[in-house]
Amino acid sequence: MSATIVIGPYSETDLAALNDAFAPTFLASPADLAGLDAATREGATAVAFKGHNAFDGDAMDLLPNLGLIANFGVGYDAIDVKAADARGIKVTNTPDVLNDDVADLAVALLLMRGREMEHATNWARSGQWKEKGEYRLNRKVSGGKAGIIGLGRIGREIANRLVAFKMDIHYFARSEKETPGWTYHADPVSLAKEVDYLIVALVGGPDTANFVSAEVLDALGPRGIIVNISRGSTIDEEALLDALEQDKIYGAALDVYLNEPDINPRFYALDNVVLQPHQGSGTVETRAAMAKLQRDNLVAYHAKEPLLTPVN
Amino acid sequence: MSATIVIGPYSETDLAALNDAFAPTFLASPADLAGLDAATREGATAVAFKGHNAFDGDAMDLLPNLGLIANFGVGYDAIDVKAADARGIKVTNTPDVLNDDVADLAVALLLMRGREMEHATNWARSGQWKEKGEYRLNRKVSGGKAGIIGLGRIGREIANRLVAFKMDIHYFARSEKETPGWTYHADPVSLAKEVDYLIVALVGGPDTANFVSAEVLDALGPRGIIVNISRGSTIDEEALLDALEQDKIYGAALDVYLNEPDINPRFYALDNVVLQPHQGSGTVETRAAMAKLQRDNLVAYHAKEPLLTPVN
């Protein structure tokens, strides 16, 4: 009987590696735990978890000897960490290995939106360039003012890249951080008023839900572009859709949404947004590094060694 | 009678500014000079030139008192500078003011191709994300090896940005330059062999025609991505199309082509390229700065003051 249960959608390579390492039981979602026989549930001491389906206290209670939930991904908002704490269950995630990819995508989203590269691609590819002439002028991105909301590991990687684009860096965080002269704002509305570009790099979960409010979007204003590579929940999405439909802001470039992948169809009709299908960490290299870190946490746990990247 | 002739396609704003400053005669192309009356031709001492139609010695001979061709754009390969020299005609261009925009587009092109953002956008926007699941994994861009061909002003701006993406910078130039530790290659084939990403930032014109040859593309190899923001002429385009069609290289991201905007239709059928409609300097801010620099050169010439940005 296996001590490990693997939950979620994994690639074939990752499934094979998990199988080799742990000979686990595989499930699609925490909701499937109830269908396991009692012996399997009682024998399980660790879960390898991936995905966005809620892993709550009730699901944890089905595994009375559970000691570890090893999450695939840096964001672990699907896991009720308070419930895990209350049950003496440790949670790990896969930070840092994905910072570069997510920061790359954030900068690319900003440039793609600012320089209208999606529309311009279609202009060239459809032959309109030949038939109708030059694509319309768009806007300069380098030299602008960037506001980072959430100056954690990923926020810093984004800021470091934007410095090379000669941007003036402003940020919001719960407290002022050591930076190379970047400007701290204790209030997200003041930050949004100050900048051309607002990049959201918050953690997800209930504490940051709707953090970017209608008021913040109003403060960003009609020349403002918002980029989100964190979680859809961090922005008041109805307010964002209203602002985009009414051109209250210049545009958005998004990798994350509420209810992925069944996102609000109002997004499809907008031509002032760039939409990406939550692929921030979606490279072969980084997903392999994330999978290895998840497995290494499981190996450490089963060997009673210190966890590599605990979150509680 | 005006001392200035304006040739090429200008925006309404630029036309108005040129009209206010010089009350010039307007023409679409150097080929139209032959249609001007002799008095206008003989009265012309300066030309404001824009576009890609050849401005050769024969055209210059139609303006016997011409002293200046003020080009709009940094690239002046449409103007036969040797012919201008032989006639004592000075040429100016509009360098530097467009470096940031062109470098921004180069980096965005590389990220867009590496992270498959065009395909991923279509995946999200068409609802395939909802219907078919996650977009396929693509490739990490940060941390790669970049090779810049031509380390002039724009090449340096590109390299400076790529350093923030933790890239190892290699470059080709006619001679080794002072750099912060970047690796010089005297041979473009050796450069292409070494790197993952090849970014072409050469000047145009006959000296660099087909500089990126089939041999260079072969050396770049099946994991290589090529970015061109210089001139279509710098790459052997038939060799590039062959390499892309046969997957000899990983892909390309292009802003420039031969015969713009009537580009080779083989490009349209490829799904391993990102195509932009030569919009490197195409922002409102930068085009305004370029137009102003062109006018400032004309003003200096008519006032017999030193030219701001002469090229000969």
Coordinates of C-alpha atoms in Angstrom, one line a residue:
Chain A
M1 CA 0.0 0.0 0.0
S2 CA 1.3 3.4 -1.0
A3 CA 1.9 6.1 1.6
T4 CA 1.5 8.8 -1.1
I5 CA -1.6 9.9 -3.0
V6 CA -1.2 12.0 -6.2
I7 CA -4.0 14.4 -6.9
G8 CA -4.4 16.5 -10.0
P9 CA -3.6 16.8 -13.7
Y10 CA 0.1 15.9 -14.4
S11 CA 2.1 15.5 -17.6
E12 CA 3.0 11.9 -18.6
T13 CA 6.6 12.6 -17.7
D14 CA 5.7 13.9 -14.2
L15 CA 3.3 10.9 -13.7
A16 CA 6.0 8.5 -14.6
A17 CA 8.5 10.2 -12.2
L18 CA 6.0 10.2 -9.4
N19 CA 5.1 6.5 -10.1
D20 CA 8.8 5.5 -10.0
A21 CA 9.5 7.4 -6.8
F22 CA 6.4 6.6 -4.8
A23 CA 4.2 4.0 -6.5
P24 CA 1.2 6.2 -5.5
T25 CA -2.5 6.1 -5.8
F26 CA -3.7 8.6 -8.5
L27 CA -6.8 10.8 -8.2
A28 CA -8.1 13.7 -10.3
S29 CA -9.4 15.9 -7.5
P30 CA -9.7 16.1 -3.7
A31 CA -13.4 15.3 -4.2
D32 CA -12.4 11.8 -5.3
L33 CA -10.8 11.0 -1.9
A34 CA -14.2 10.0 -0.5
G35 CA -14.3 7.1 -3.1
L36 CA -11.1 5.5 -1.8
D37 CA -11.3 2.5 0.5
A38 CA -10.6 3.0 4.2
A39 CA -7.3 1.1 4.1
T40 CA -5.8 3.4 1.4
R41 CA -7.0 6.5 3.1
E42 CA -5.6 5.4 6.4
G43 CA -2.3 4.4 4.9
A44 CA -1.7 7.8 3.2
T45 CA 0.8 10.0 4.9
A46 CA 1.5 12.4 2.0
V47 CA -0.3 14.0 -0.9
A48 CA 1.2 15.4 -4.1
F49 CA -1.3 18.1 -5.1
K50 CA -1.7 20.0 -8.3
G51 CA -4.6 22.1 -9.6
H52 CA -7.2 24.6 -8.5
N53 CA -9.9 22.4 -7.0
A54 CA -10.4 23.2 -3.3
F55 CA -8.5 21.0 -0.9
D56 CA -10.3 21.8 2.4
G57 CA -10.5 20.5 5.9
D58 CA -13.2 18.0 5.1
A59 CA -11.0 16.4 2.4
M60 CA -8.1 16.4 4.8
D61 CA -10.3 14.6 7.4
L62 CA -10.6 11.7 5.0
L63 CA -6.8 11.0 5.4
P64 CA -6.4 10.7 9.2
N65 CA -2.6 10.0 9.0
L66 CA -1.8 12.8 6.5
G67 CA 1.3 14.8 7.4
L68 CA 2.2 16.6 4.1
I69 CA 0.5 18.2 1.2
A70 CA 3.2 19.0 -1.4
N71 CA 1.8 21.5 -3.8
F72 CA 2.9 21.8 -7.4
G73 CA 3.1 25.6 -8.0
V74 CA 4.1 28.6 -5.9
G75 CA 0.4 29.6 -5.4
Y76 CA -1.3 27.3 -2.9
D77 CA -4.6 29.2 -2.5
A78 CA -6.6 26.0 -3.4
I79 CA -5.3 24.5 -0.1
D80 CA -6.9 25.6 3.2
V81 CA -3.7 26.1 5.0
K82 CA -5.4 27.0 8.3
A83 CA -7.3 23.7 8.2
A84 CA -4.0 22.0 7.5
D85 CA -2.3 23.8 10.5
A86 CA -5.2 22.7 12.7
R87 CA -4.6 19.1 11.8
G88 CA -0.8 19.2 12.1
I89 CA -0.4 18.9 8.3
K90 CA 2.6 20.6 6.7
V91 CA 2.2 22.3 3.2
T92 CA 5.0 22.8 0.7
N93 CA 5.0 24.7 -2.6
T94 CA 7.5 25.2 -5.4
P95 CA 8.7 28.8 -5.2
D96 CA 11.6 30.5 -7.0
V97 CA 12.1 28.0 -9.8
L98 CA 9.3 29.7 -11.7
N99 CA 10.1 33.3 -10.9
D100 CA 12.0 33.9 -14.2
D101 CA 9.2 32.5 -16.4
V102 CA 6.5 34.4 -14.7
A103 CA 8.4 37.7 -14.8
D104 CA 9.3 37.1 -18.5
L105 CA 5.6 36.7 -19.3
A106 CA 4.7 39.8 -17.3
V107 CA 7.2 42.0 -19.2
A108 CA 6.1 40.4 -22.5
L109 CA 2.5 41.0 -21.8
L110 CA 3.2 44.7 -21.0
L111 CA 5.2 45.1 -24.3
M112 CA 2.7 43.2 -26.3
R113 CA -0.2 45.3 -25.1
G114 CA 1.7 48.6 -25.2
R115 CA 3.0 48.0 -28.7
E116 CA -0.3 46.4 -29.9
M117 CA 1.7 43.4 -31.1
E118 CA -1.3 41.1 -31.3
H119 CA -3.2 43.5 -33.6
A120 CA 0.0 44.3 -35.6
T121 CA 0.7 40.6 -36.1
N122 CA -2.8 40.1 -37.5
W123 CA -2.3 43.2 -39.7
A124 CA 0.9 41.7 -41.2
R125 CA -0.3 38.1 -41.3
S126 CA -3.6 38.8 -43.0
G127 CA -2.1 40.9 -45.7
Q128 CA -3.7 44.1 -44.6
W129 CA -0.3 45.7 -44.4
K130 CA 0.0 45.1 -48.1
E131 CA -3.6 46.2 -48.9
K132 CA -4.1 49.1 -46.5
G133 CA -0.7 50.4 -45.6
E134 CA 1.2 50.9 -42.4
Y135 CA -0.2 49.7 -39.1
R136 CA -1.3 52.6 -36.9
L137 CA 1.1 54.1 -34.4
N138 CA 1.0 52.8 -30.9
R139 CA 2.7 53.8 -27.7
K140 CA 6.2 53.9 -26.3
V141 CA 6.8 51.5 -23.4
S142 CA 10.4 52.2 -22.3
G143 CA 10.9 55.1 -20.0
G144 CA 7.4 54.8 -18.4
K145 CA 6.4 54.6 -14.8
A146 CA 5.7 51.1 -13.5
G147 CA 3.9 50.2 -10.4
I148 CA 4.4 46.7 -8.9
I149 CA 1.6 45.5 -6.5
G150 CA 3.3 42.9 -4.3
L151 CA 7.1 43.1 -4.2
G152 CA 7.7 39.4 -3.4
R153 CA 10.1 37.2 -5.3
I154 CA 8.3 37.5 -8.6
G155 CA 7.5 41.2 -8.2
R156 CA 11.2 41.8 -7.7
E157 CA 12.1 39.8 -10.9
I158 CA 9.6 41.9 -12.8
A159 CA 11.0 45.2 -11.4
N160 CA 14.6 44.2 -12.2
R161 CA 13.6 43.5 -15.8
L162 CA 11.7 46.8 -16.1
V163 CA 14.7 48.8 -14.9
A164 CA 16.5 47.7 -18.1
F165 CA 13.6 49.4 -20.0
K166 CA 14.5 52.6 -18.2
M167 CA 11.4 52.6 -16.1
D168 CA 10.8 54.5 -12.9
I169 CA 9.8 51.8 -10.4
H170 CA 7.0 52.3 -7.8
Y171 CA 5.6 49.5 -5.6
F172 CA 3.0 48.6 -3.0
A173 CA 3.8 46.1 -0.3
R174 CA 2.5 45.6 3.2
S175 CA 5.7 47.3 4.4
E176 CA 8.5 49.2 2.8
K177 CA 11.3 47.0 1.5
E178 CA 15.0 47.4 0.8
T179 CA 15.2 48.4 -2.9
P180 CA 17.6 50.2 -5.2
G181 CA 15.7 53.5 -4.8
W182 CA 12.3 52.3 -5.9
T183 CA 9.4 54.4 -4.5
Y184 CA 7.2 52.8 -1.8
H185 CA 3.4 53.5 -1.7
A186 CA 1.5 52.4 1.4
D187 CA -1.8 52.8 -0.6
P188 CA -2.6 51.1 -3.9
V189 CA -4.7 54.0 -5.0
S190 CA -1.8 56.4 -4.6
L191 CA 0.4 53.9 -6.5
A192 CA -2.1 53.6 -9.4
K193 CA -2.4 57.4 -9.6
E194 CA 1.3 57.7 -10.0
V195 CA 2.0 55.1 -12.7
D196 CA 1.4 54.3 -16.4
Y197 CA 1.6 50.5 -15.9
L198 CA 0.3 48.5 -12.9
I199 CA 1.6 45.0 -12.6
V200 CA -0.1 42.7 -10.1
A201 CA 2.2 40.2 -8.4
L202 CA 0.3 39.5 -5.2
V203 CA -0.2 36.1 -3.6
G204 CA -3.7 34.7 -4.1
G205 CA -6.2 33.6 -1.4
P206 CA -8.9 35.4 0.6
D207 CA -6.6 38.1 2.0
T208 CA -5.9 39.6 -1.4
A209 CA -9.4 39.0 -3.0
N210 CA -10.5 42.1 -5.1
F211 CA -7.4 44.0 -3.9
V212 CA -7.3 45.8 -7.2
S213 CA -10.7 47.5 -6.8
A214 CA -12.7 49.8 -9.0
E215 CA -11.1 52.7 -7.1
V216 CA -7.6 51.5 -8.0
L217 CA -8.6 51.1 -11.6
D218 CA -10.1 54.6 -11.7
A219 CA -6.9 56.0 -10.2
L220 CA -4.9 54.2 -13.0
G221 CA -6.9 56.1 -15.5
P222 CA -7.3 56.3 -19.3
R223 CA -3.5 56.0 -20.1
G224 CA -3.0 53.1 -17.7
I225 CA -2.3 49.5 -18.6
I226 CA -2.8 46.7 -16.0
V227 CA -0.9 43.4 -16.1
N228 CA -1.9 40.4 -14.0
I229 CA 0.2 37.3 -13.6
S230 CA -0.8 36.4 -10.0
R231 CA -4.3 35.1 -9.5
G232 CA -7.6 36.3 -11.1
S233 CA -9.0 36.8 -7.6
T234 CA -6.6 39.7 -6.9
I235 CA -8.6 42.0 -9.2
D236 CA -12.3 42.9 -8.9
E237 CA -13.0 41.3 -12.3
E238 CA -16.4 42.9 -12.9
A239 CA -14.9 46.3 -12.2
L240 CA -12.0 45.5 -14.6
L241 CA -14.4 44.4 -17.4
D242 CA -16.5 47.5 -16.9
A243 CA -13.3 49.7 -17.0
L244 CA -12.1 48.0 -20.2
E245 CA -15.5 48.1 -21.9
Q246 CA -15.9 51.8 -21.1
D247 CA -12.2 52.7 -21.9
K248 CA -11.7 54.0 -18.4
I249 CA -8.3 52.4 -18.6
Y250 CA -6.1 52.0 -21.7
G251 CA -6.0 48.3 -21.6
A252 CA -5.0 45.0 -19.8
A253 CA -2.7 42.1 -20.4
L254 CA -3.8 39.1 -18.4
D255 CA -2.6 35.5 -17.7
V256 CA -5.1 34.8 -14.9
Y257 CA -8.8 35.1 -14.4
L258 CA -11.6 34.0 -12.2
N259 CA -13.0 30.5 -13.0
E260 CA -10.2 29.4 -15.3
P261 CA -10.4 28.1 -17.9
D262 CA -14.1 28.9 -18.2
I263 CA -13.4 32.6 -18.1
N264 CA -15.9 35.4 -18.4
P265 CA -16.9 35.6 -22.1
R266 CA -17.0 39.4 -21.9
F267 CA -13.2 39.2 -22.2
Y268 CA -13.4 37.6 -25.7
A269 CA -15.2 40.6 -27.1
L270 CA -12.6 43.1 -25.9
D271 CA -9.9 44.4 -28.3
N272 CA -7.9 46.3 -25.6
V273 CA -6.7 43.2 -23.7
V274 CA -4.1 40.6 -24.4
L275 CA -5.3 37.2 -23.0
Q276 CA -2.9 34.4 -22.1
P277 CA -4.2 31.0 -20.9
H278 CA -2.4 31.0 -17.4
Q279 CA 0.9 29.9 -18.8
G280 CA 3.2 32.0 -16.6
S281 CA 5.2 29.0 -15.5
G282 CA 4.3 26.9 -18.6
T283 CA 7.7 26.1 -20.0
V284 CA 9.2 22.6 -20.3
E285 CA 12.2 23.6 -18.2
T286 CA 10.3 25.2 -15.4
R287 CA 7.5 22.7 -15.1
A288 CA 10.2 20.0 -14.8
A289 CA 12.0 22.0 -12.0
M290 CA 8.6 22.5 -10.2
A291 CA 7.8 18.7 -10.5
K292 CA 11.3 17.8 -9.1
L293 CA 10.9 20.2 -6.2
Q294 CA 7.5 18.8 -5.4
R295 CA 9.0 15.2 -5.4
D296 CA 12.0 16.3 -3.4
N297 CA 9.7 17.6 -0.7
L298 CA 7.9 14.3 -0.6
V299 CA 11.2 12.4 -0.5
A300 CA 12.3 14.6 2.4
Y301 CA 9.1 14.0 4.3
H302 CA 9.1 10.3 3.9
A303 CA 12.8 10.2 5.0
K304 CA 11.9 12.4 8.0
E305 CA 14.3 15.1 6.8
P306 CA 13.6 18.8 6.8
L307 CA 11.2 20.0 4.1
L308 CA 12.8 22.1 1.3
T309 CA 10.1 24.7 0.8
P310 CA 7.5 24.6 3.7
V311 CA 4.8 27.3 3.7
N312 CA 3.5 26.6 7.2
Chain B
M1 CA 9.2 79.5 -54.2
S2 CA 10.1 77.0 -51.6
A3 CA 13.7 75.9 -51.0
T4 CA 12.5 72.6 -49.5
I5 CA 10.9 69.6 -51.2
V6 CA 9.1 67.0 -49.0
I7 CA 9.2 63.5 -50.4
G8 CA 7.3 60.4 -48.9
P9 CA 4.3 59.4 -46.8
Y10 CA 4.0 61.5 -43.7
S11 CA 1.3 61.7 -41.0
E12 CA -1.1 64.6 -41.1
T13 CA 0.6 66.1 -38.0
D14 CA 4.0 65.8 -39.6
L15 CA 2.8 67.3 -42.9
A16 CA 1.3 70.3 -41.0
A17 CA 4.5 70.9 -39.1
L18 CA 6.6 70.7 -42.3
N19 CA 4.2 73.0 -44.0
D20 CA 4.4 75.6 -41.2
A21 CA 8.2 75.4 -41.1
F22 CA 9.1 75.3 -44.8
A23 CA 6.0 75.9 -47.0
P24 CA 7.5 73.1 -49.1
T25 CA 6.5 71.3 -52.3
F26 CA 5.2 67.8 -51.6
L27 CA 5.9 64.6 -53.6
A28 CA 5.2 61.0 -53.0
S29 CA 8.4 59.5 -54.3
P30 CA 11.8 60.6 -55.8
A31 CA 10.4 59.3 -59.1
D32 CA 8.0 62.3 -59.1
L33 CA 10.9 64.9 -59.2
A34 CA 11.0 64.6 -63.0
G35 CA 7.5 66.0 -63.2
L36 CA 8.4 69.2 -61.4
D37 CA 8.9 72.4 -63.4
A38 CA 12.5 73.6 -63.8
A39 CA 12.2 76.6 -61.6
T40 CA 11.0 74.6 -58.6
R41 CA 13.8 72.0 -59.2
E42 CA 16.4 74.7 -59.4
G43 CA 15.1 76.5 -56.4
A44 CA 15.2 73.4 -54.2
T45 CA 18.2 73.4 -51.8
A46 CA 16.9 70.7 -49.3
V47 CA 14.8 67.6 -49.3
A48 CA 12.9 66.1 -46.4
F49 CA 12.9 62.4 -47.3
K50 CA 10.9 59.5 -46.0
G51 CA 10.3 56.0 -47.3
H52 CA 11.9 53.1 -49.1
N53 CA 11.8 54.2 -52.7
A54 CA 15.3 54.6 -54.1
F55 CA 16.7 58.2 -54.1
D56 CA 19.6 57.8 -56.5
G57 CA 22.1 60.0 -58.3
D58 CA 19.8 60.5 -61.3
A59 CA 17.1 61.8 -59.0
M60 CA 19.6 64.1 -57.3
D61 CA 20.7 65.5 -60.7
L62 CA 17.2 66.8 -61.1
L63 CA 17.9 69.2 -58.2
P64 CA 21.1 71.1 -59.3
N65 CA 21.2 73.2 -56.1
L66 CA 20.5 70.5 -53.6
G67 CA 22.6 70.6 -50.5
L68 CA 20.8 68.4 -48.0
I69 CA 18.7 65.2 -47.9
A70 CA 17.2 65.0 -44.4
N71 CA 16.1 61.4 -43.9
F72 CA 13.2 60.4 -41.6
G73 CA 14.5 57.3 -39.9
V74 CA 17.9 55.9 -38.7
G75 CA 18.2 53.7 -41.8
Y76 CA 19.0 55.6 -44.9
D77 CA 19.7 52.7 -47.3
A78 CA 17.2 54.1 -49.8
I79 CA 19.5 57.0 -50.3
D80 CA 22.6 56.5 -52.5
V81 CA 25.0 58.3 -50.1
K82 CA 28.0 57.8 -52.4
A83 CA 26.1 59.6 -55.2
A84 CA 25.2 62.4 -52.7
D85 CA 28.9 62.7 -51.6
A86 CA 30.0 63.0 -55.3
R87 CA 27.5 65.9 -55.7
G88 CA 28.5 67.6 -52.4
I89 CA 25.1 66.8 -50.9
K90 CA 24.9 66.2 -47.1
V91 CA 22.6 63.5 -45.7
T92 CA 21.2 63.4 -42.2
N93 CA 19.1 60.8 -40.4
T94 CA 17.2 60.5 -37.1
P95 CA 19.3 58.2 -34.9
D96 CA 19.0 57.6 -31.1
V97 CA 15.5 58.9 -30.6
L98 CA 14.1 55.5 -31.8
N99 CA 16.6 53.2 -30.1
D100 CA 14.4 52.4 -27.2
D101 CA 11.3 51.5 -29.2
V102 CA 13.2 49.3 -31.6
A103 CA 15.0 47.5 -28.7
D104 CA 11.7 47.1 -26.9
L105 CA 10.2 45.5 -30.0
A106 CA 13.2 43.2 -30.4
V107 CA 12.9 41.9 -26.8
A108 CA 9.1 41.6 -27.1
L109 CA 9.5 39.6 -30.4
L110 CA 11.9 37.2 -28.7
L111 CA 9.6 36.6 -25.7
M112 CA 6.5 36.4 -27.9
R113 CA 8.2 33.7 -30.0
G114 CA 9.8 31.8 -27.2
R115 CA 6.7 31.7 -25.1
E116 CA 4.4 31.1 -28.0
M117 CA 2.3 34.0 -27.0
E118 CA 0.5 34.4 -30.3
H119 CA -0.7 30.8 -30.3
A120 CA -1.5 31.0 -26.6
T121 CA -3.5 34.2 -27.1
N122 CA -5.5 32.4 -29.8
W123 CA -5.9 29.4 -27.5
A124 CA -7.4 31.6 -24.8
R125 CA -9.4 33.9 -27.0
S126 CA -11.0 31.2 -29.1
G127 CA -12.2 29.3 -26.1
Q128 CA -10.0 26.3 -26.8
W129 CA -8.6 26.7 -23.3
K130 CA -12.0 26.0 -21.9
E131 CA -12.8 23.2 -24.4
K132 CA -9.5 21.4 -24.8
G133 CA -7.6 22.3 -21.6
E134 CA -4.2 23.8 -20.9
Y135 CA -2.0 25.3 -23.6
R136 CA 1.0 23.2 -24.4
L137 CA 4.3 23.9 -22.6
N138 CA 6.7 26.2 -24.4
R139 CA 10.3 27.2 -23.7
K140 CA 12.1 29.2 -21.1
V141 CA 13.6 32.4 -22.4
S142 CA 15.4 34.0 -19.4
G143 CA 18.9 32.6 -18.8
G144 CA 19.6 31.8 -22.4
K145 CA 22.5 32.7 -24.6
A146 CA 21.8 35.7 -26.9
G147 CA 23.9 36.7 -29.9
I148 CA 23.6 40.3 -31.2
I149 CA 24.7 40.8 -34.8
G150 CA 25.7 44.4 -35.0
L151 CA 26.5 46.1 -31.7
G152 CA 25.6 49.7 -32.7
R153 CA 23.4 52.0 -30.7
I154 CA 20.3 49.7 -31.1
G155 CA 22.2 46.5 -30.6
R156 CA 23.5 47.8 -27.3
E157 CA 20.0 48.8 -26.1
I158 CA 18.9 45.3 -26.9
A159 CA 21.8 43.7 -25.1
N160 CA 21.3 45.9 -22.0
R161 CA 17.7 44.7 -21.8
L162 CA 18.6 41.0 -22.3
V163 CA 21.1 41.3 -19.4
A164 CA 18.1 41.9 -17.1
F165 CA 16.7 38.5 -18.4
K166 CA 20.0 36.9 -17.1
M167 CA 21.2 36.2 -20.5
D168 CA 24.8 35.5 -21.5
I169 CA 25.6 38.1 -24.2
H170 CA 27.6 37.3 -27.3
Y171 CA 28.0 39.6 -30.3
F172 CA 29.4 40.1 -33.8
A173 CA 30.8 43.4 -34.9
R174 CA 33.4 44.5 -37.4
S175 CA 35.8 44.9 -34.4
E176 CA 35.7 44.2 -30.7
K177 CA 34.0 46.8 -28.7
E178 CA 34.1 47.9 -25.1
T179 CA 31.5 46.0 -23.2
P180 CA 30.7 44.8 -19.7
G181 CA 32.2 41.4 -20.3
W182 CA 30.2 40.4 -23.4
T183 CA 31.8 37.8 -25.7
Y184 CA 33.1 39.0 -29.1
H185 CA 32.9 36.8 -32.2
A186 CA 34.7 37.9 -35.3
D187 CA 32.7 35.3 -37.3
P188 CA 28.9 35.2 -37.5
V189 CA 28.9 31.4 -37.9
S190 CA 30.8 31.0 -34.7
L191 CA 28.4 33.4 -33.0
A192 CA 25.4 31.5 -34.3
K193 CA 26.8 28.1 -33.2
E194 CA 27.2 29.5 -29.6
V195 CA 23.8 31.0 -29.0
D196 CA 20.1 30.1 -28.6
Y197 CA 18.9 33.5 -29.9
L198 CA 20.3 35.5 -32.7
I199 CA 19.2 39.2 -32.9
V200 CA 20.0 41.1 -36.1
A201 CA 20.7 44.8 -35.5
L202 CA 22.9 45.6 -38.5
V203 CA 22.6 48.7 -40.7
G204 CA 21.0 48.0 -44.0
G205 CA 22.4 48.6 -47.5
P206 CA 24.6 46.7 -49.9
D207 CA 27.4 46.0 -47.4
T208 CA 25.2 43.9 -45.2
A209 CA 23.0 42.2 -47.8
N210 CA 22.4 38.5 -47.1
F211 CA 24.8 38.8 -44.1
V212 CA 22.8 36.2 -42.3
S213 CA 23.4 33.4 -44.8
A214 CA 22.2 29.8 -45.0
E215 CA 25.4 28.8 -43.2
V216 CA 24.7 31.1 -40.3
L217 CA 21.2 29.7 -40.0
D218 CA 22.5 26.2 -40.1
A219 CA 24.9 27.1 -37.3
L220 CA 22.0 28.5 -35.3
G221 CA 20.4 25.1 -35.4
P222 CA 17.1 23.5 -34.4
R223 CA 16.9 25.2 -31.0
G224 CA 17.7 28.6 -32.4
I225 CA 15.3 31.6 -32.7
I226 CA 16.2 34.5 -35.0
V227 CA 14.9 38.0 -34.4
N228 CA 15.3 40.8 -37.1
I229 CA 14.5 44.4 -36.4
S230 CA 17.0 45.9 -38.8
R231 CA 16.3 45.5 -42.6
G232 CA 14.9 42.5 -44.5
S233 CA 18.0 42.7 -46.7
T234 CA 20.4 41.6 -43.9
I235 CA 19.1 38.0 -44.0
D236 CA 19.1 35.7 -47.0
E237 CA 15.3 35.5 -47.0
E238 CA 15.0 32.4 -49.2
A239 CA 17.4 30.6 -46.9
L240 CA 15.4 31.7 -43.9
L241 CA 12.1 30.6 -45.4
D242 CA 13.7 27.2 -46.3
A243 CA 15.0 26.8 -42.7
L244 CA 11.7 27.7 -41.2
E245 CA 9.7 25.4 -43.5
Q246 CA 12.0 22.5 -42.8
D247 CA 12.3 23.2 -39.1
K248 CA 16.1 23.6 -39.4
I249 CA 15.7 26.4 -36.9
Y250 CA 13.2 26.7 -34.0
G251 CA 11.6 29.9 -35.3
A252 CA 11.8 33.5 -36.2
A253 CA 10.3 36.8 -35.0
L254 CA 10.5 39.5 -37.7
D255 CA 9.7 43.2 -38.0
V256 CA 11.4 43.6 -41.4
Y257 CA 11.3 41.8 -44.8
L258 CA 12.3 42.1 -48.4
N259 CA 9.7 44.0 -50.5
E260 CA 7.7 45.5 -47.7
P261 CA 4.7 45.5 -47.4
D262 CA 4.3 43.0 -50.3
I263 CA 6.2 40.4 -48.3
N264 CA 6.8 36.8 -49.5
P265 CA 3.5 34.9 -49.0
R266 CA 5.5 31.9 -47.8
F267 CA 5.7 33.7 -44.5
Y268 CA 1.9 33.7 -44.1
A269 CA 1.8 29.9 -44.0
L270 CA 4.3 29.5 -41.3
D271 CA 3.3 28.9 -37.7
N272 CA 6.8 29.1 -36.3
V273 CA 7.3 32.8 -36.9
V274 CA 5.9 36.0 -35.3
L275 CA 5.4 38.7 -38.0
Q276 CA 5.2 42.4 -37.2
P277 CA 4.5 45.1 -39.9
H278 CA 7.8 47.0 -39.6
Q279 CA 6.6 49.0 -36.6
G280 CA 10.0 49.1 -34.7
S281 CA 9.8 52.9 -34.3
G282 CA 6.1 53.1 -34.7
T283 CA 5.0 54.8 -31.6
V284 CA 3.4 58.3 -31.4
E285 CA 6.1 59.6 -29.1
T286 CA 9.1 58.3 -31.2
R287 CA 7.7 59.2 -34.6
A288 CA 7.1 62.8 -33.3
A289 CA 10.7 62.9 -32.0
M290 CA 12.0 61.6 -35.4
A291 CA 9.9 64.2 -37.3
K292 CA 11.2 66.9 -35.1
L293 CA 14.9 65.8 -35.6
Q294 CA 14.3 65.8 -39.3
R295 CA 12.9 69.3 -39.3
D296 CA 15.7 70.5 -36.9
N297 CA 18.3 69.3 -39.5
L298 CA 16.5 71.3 -42.2
V299 CA 16.2 74.4 -40.1
A300 CA 20.0 74.2 -39.2
Y301 CA 20.8 73.7 -42.9
H302 CA 18.8 76.7 -44.1
A303 CA 20.3 78.8 -41.3
K304 CA 23.8 77.7 -42.3
E305 CA 24.3 76.2 -38.8
P306 CA 25.9 72.8 -38.1
L307 CA 23.7 69.8 -39.0
L308 CA 22.6 67.8 -35.9
T309 CA 22.9 64.3 -37.2
P310 CA 24.9 64.1 -40.4
V311 CA 25.8 60.7 -41.9
N312 CA 28.3 61.9 -44.5

